[in-house]
Short mmCIF file of C-alpha atoms in Angstrom, two decimals:
data_model
loop_
_atom_site.label_atom_id
_atom_site.label_comp_id
_atom_site.label_asym_id
_atom_site.label_seq_id
_atom_site.Cartn_x
_atom_site.Cartn_y
_atom_site.Cartn_z
CA MET A 1 -81.27 -163.39 -141.15
CA ALA A 2 -79.36 -166.64 -141.21
CA ASN A 3 -82.37 -168.98 -141.09
CA MET A 4 -83.42 -169.65 -144.68
CA ALA A 5 -87.11 -170.29 -143.90
CA ALA A 6 -87.24 -167.05 -141.90
CA LYS A 7 -85.75 -165.20 -144.89
CA VAL A 8 -88.35 -166.64 -147.25
CA VAL A 9 -91.20 -165.89 -144.84
CA GLY A 10 -89.87 -162.37 -144.23
CA ALA A 11 -89.85 -161.70 -147.97
CA TYR A 12 -93.38 -163.07 -148.27
CA PHE A 13 -94.57 -160.91 -145.36
CA ASP A 14 -92.90 -157.88 -146.96
CA ALA A 15 -94.75 -158.56 -150.22
CA LYS A 16 -98.06 -158.87 -148.33
CA GLY A 17 -97.45 -155.73 -146.27
CA VAL A 18 -97.32 -157.66 -142.99
CA LYS A 19 -95.16 -155.83 -140.45
CA TYR A 20 -92.85 -157.96 -138.32
CA GLU A 21 -89.74 -157.67 -136.24
CA VAL A 22 -86.76 -160.04 -136.13
CA ILE A 23 -86.12 -160.65 -132.43
CA ASP A 24 -83.02 -162.85 -132.33
CA GLU A 25 -79.55 -162.67 -133.80
CA ASP A 26 -79.98 -165.80 -135.93
CA GLY A 27 -83.14 -164.40 -137.49
CA ALA A 28 -85.09 -167.54 -136.61
CA VAL A 29 -87.68 -165.73 -134.46
CA LEU A 30 -90.15 -163.14 -135.72
CA LYS A 31 -92.66 -161.08 -133.75
CA LEU A 32 -95.79 -159.64 -135.32
CA GLY A 33 -99.16 -158.31 -134.23
CA PHE A 34 -102.69 -158.71 -135.52
CA SER A 35 -105.99 -157.08 -134.67
CA MET A 36 -108.90 -159.15 -133.42
CA ASP A 37 -112.65 -158.66 -133.14
CA ASN A 38 -113.02 -159.89 -129.56
CA ARG A 39 -110.01 -158.22 -127.95
CA ASP A 40 -107.62 -155.36 -128.68
CA GLY A 41 -105.11 -157.45 -130.58
CA ILE A 42 -102.65 -160.27 -130.33
CA ARG A 43 -98.89 -160.71 -130.67
CA LEU A 44 -97.50 -163.77 -132.39
CA ILE A 45 -94.05 -165.23 -131.99
CA VAL A 46 -92.98 -167.25 -135.03
CA ARG A 47 -90.02 -169.54 -134.28
CA PHE A 48 -88.34 -171.52 -137.05
CA ASP A 49 -86.50 -174.79 -136.56
CA SER A 50 -82.77 -174.62 -137.29
CA ASP A 51 -83.21 -176.99 -140.24
CA SER A 52 -85.93 -174.72 -141.76
CA GLU A 53 -88.36 -177.65 -141.86
CA GLY A 54 -90.66 -176.68 -139.01
CA VAL A 55 -92.25 -173.64 -137.42
CA SER A 56 -94.06 -172.79 -134.20
CA VAL A 57 -96.54 -169.92 -134.10
CA LYS A 58 -97.47 -168.90 -130.54
CA ALA A 59 -99.72 -166.29 -129.03
CA TYR A 60 -98.73 -165.87 -125.41
CA ASP A 61 -101.00 -164.19 -122.87
CA LEU A 62 -104.27 -164.68 -124.74
CA ALA A 63 -105.94 -164.29 -121.35
CA LYS A 64 -104.74 -163.84 -117.77
CA PHE A 65 -106.58 -165.35 -114.82
CA GLN A 66 -106.43 -165.53 -111.05
CA GLU A 67 -104.86 -168.55 -109.32
CA ASP A 68 -108.27 -169.74 -108.06
CA LYS A 69 -109.43 -170.11 -111.71
CA LYS A 70 -106.59 -172.42 -112.75
CA GLN A 71 -108.59 -175.66 -112.63
CA LYS A 72 -111.38 -174.06 -114.66
CA MET A 73 -108.82 -172.87 -117.24
CA PHE A 74 -107.46 -176.41 -117.60
CA GLU A 75 -111.01 -177.55 -118.31
CA VAL A 76 -111.61 -174.76 -120.83
CA CYS A 77 -108.34 -175.51 -122.64
CA ASN A 78 -109.22 -179.19 -122.76
CA LYS A 79 -112.61 -178.37 -124.25
CA LEU A 80 -111.10 -175.98 -126.80
CA ASN A 81 -108.47 -178.55 -127.81
CA ALA A 82 -111.25 -181.04 -128.50
CA GLN A 83 -113.25 -178.42 -130.41
CA TYR A 84 -110.55 -176.92 -132.67
CA ARG A 85 -108.15 -178.50 -135.10
CA TRP A 86 -104.72 -177.14 -135.94
CA VAL A 87 -104.01 -175.29 -132.68
CA LYS A 88 -103.58 -176.19 -129.05
CA PHE A 89 -104.51 -174.14 -126.02
CA TYR A 90 -102.65 -174.53 -122.75
CA VAL A 91 -102.32 -173.01 -119.31
CA ASP A 92 -98.96 -171.40 -118.63
CA GLU A 93 -98.68 -172.00 -114.92
CA SER A 94 -95.70 -169.68 -114.54
CA ASP A 95 -97.89 -166.59 -114.97
CA ASN A 96 -101.51 -167.87 -115.05
CA THR A 97 -102.13 -167.14 -118.71
CA ILE A 98 -103.52 -169.01 -121.70
CA THR A 99 -101.25 -169.63 -124.68
CA VAL A 100 -102.41 -170.76 -128.11
CA GLU A 101 -99.95 -172.45 -130.44
CA GLU A 102 -99.71 -174.06 -133.84
CA ASP A 103 -96.81 -176.21 -135.03
CA ALA A 104 -96.31 -177.03 -138.68
CA VAL A 105 -93.97 -178.83 -141.00
CA ILE A 106 -92.96 -176.46 -143.77
CA GLN A 107 -91.22 -176.68 -147.13
CA LEU A 108 -88.74 -174.04 -148.13
CA ASP A 109 -90.32 -173.43 -151.54
CA SER A 110 -93.77 -172.70 -150.05
CA CYS A 111 -93.11 -171.69 -146.45
CA GLY A 112 -94.05 -168.04 -146.96
CA GLU A 113 -97.64 -168.86 -147.76
CA GLU A 114 -97.72 -171.73 -145.23
CA VAL A 115 -96.55 -169.59 -142.31
CA TYR A 116 -98.80 -166.72 -143.39
CA GLN A 117 -101.76 -169.14 -143.27
CA CYS A 118 -100.66 -170.50 -139.88
CA CYS A 119 -100.55 -166.99 -138.43
CA PHE A 120 -104.04 -166.13 -139.62
CA GLN A 121 -105.33 -169.49 -138.45
CA VAL A 122 -103.97 -168.94 -134.92
CA VAL A 123 -105.47 -165.44 -134.81
CA ALA A 124 -108.88 -166.54 -136.13
CA ILE A 125 -109.20 -169.48 -133.75
CA ALA A 126 -107.92 -167.47 -130.76
CA ASP A 127 -110.42 -164.73 -131.58
CA GLU A 128 -113.27 -167.21 -131.84
CA ALA A 129 -112.33 -168.96 -128.58
CA TYR A 130 -111.62 -165.79 -126.58
CA PRO A 131 -115.22 -165.12 -125.44
CA GLU A 132 -115.51 -168.65 -124.04
CA ILE A 133 -112.25 -168.22 -122.13
CA MET A 134 -113.41 -164.88 -120.73
CA ARG A 135 -116.78 -166.33 -119.66
CA ALA A 136 -114.92 -168.98 -117.69
CA ILE A 137 -112.66 -166.39 -116.06
CA PHE A 138 -115.55 -164.21 -114.94
CA ALA A 139 -118.03 -166.98 -114.07
#
């Protein structure tokens, strides 16, 4: 891995027993999965800035919906964004799915713990919000 923050986070994940996969040549993108209470599980994509000072943690495809539910999903995402700190929910119009994302400024000497916390925060909030999203889809 060429990205220094990704190296530090990878070492931290290794020490914590968190399994991940490096999915780009530069090593700046990691993929990992987590279990959830309200759905089978979730995959996170962790993307590091080239300067190792920022990170984006995304969970794509939290929920998929039909085209006729798009307006309702915009409303649900807006409500969830007002309700939760730290993450943002949005409608990916290219495939009618909900994505949840957290961006953070990180410091190289503490980024392992910071990114670890970000990942668990995204998973916890997505898990908590998932039933509300599903109610809107099936209403």
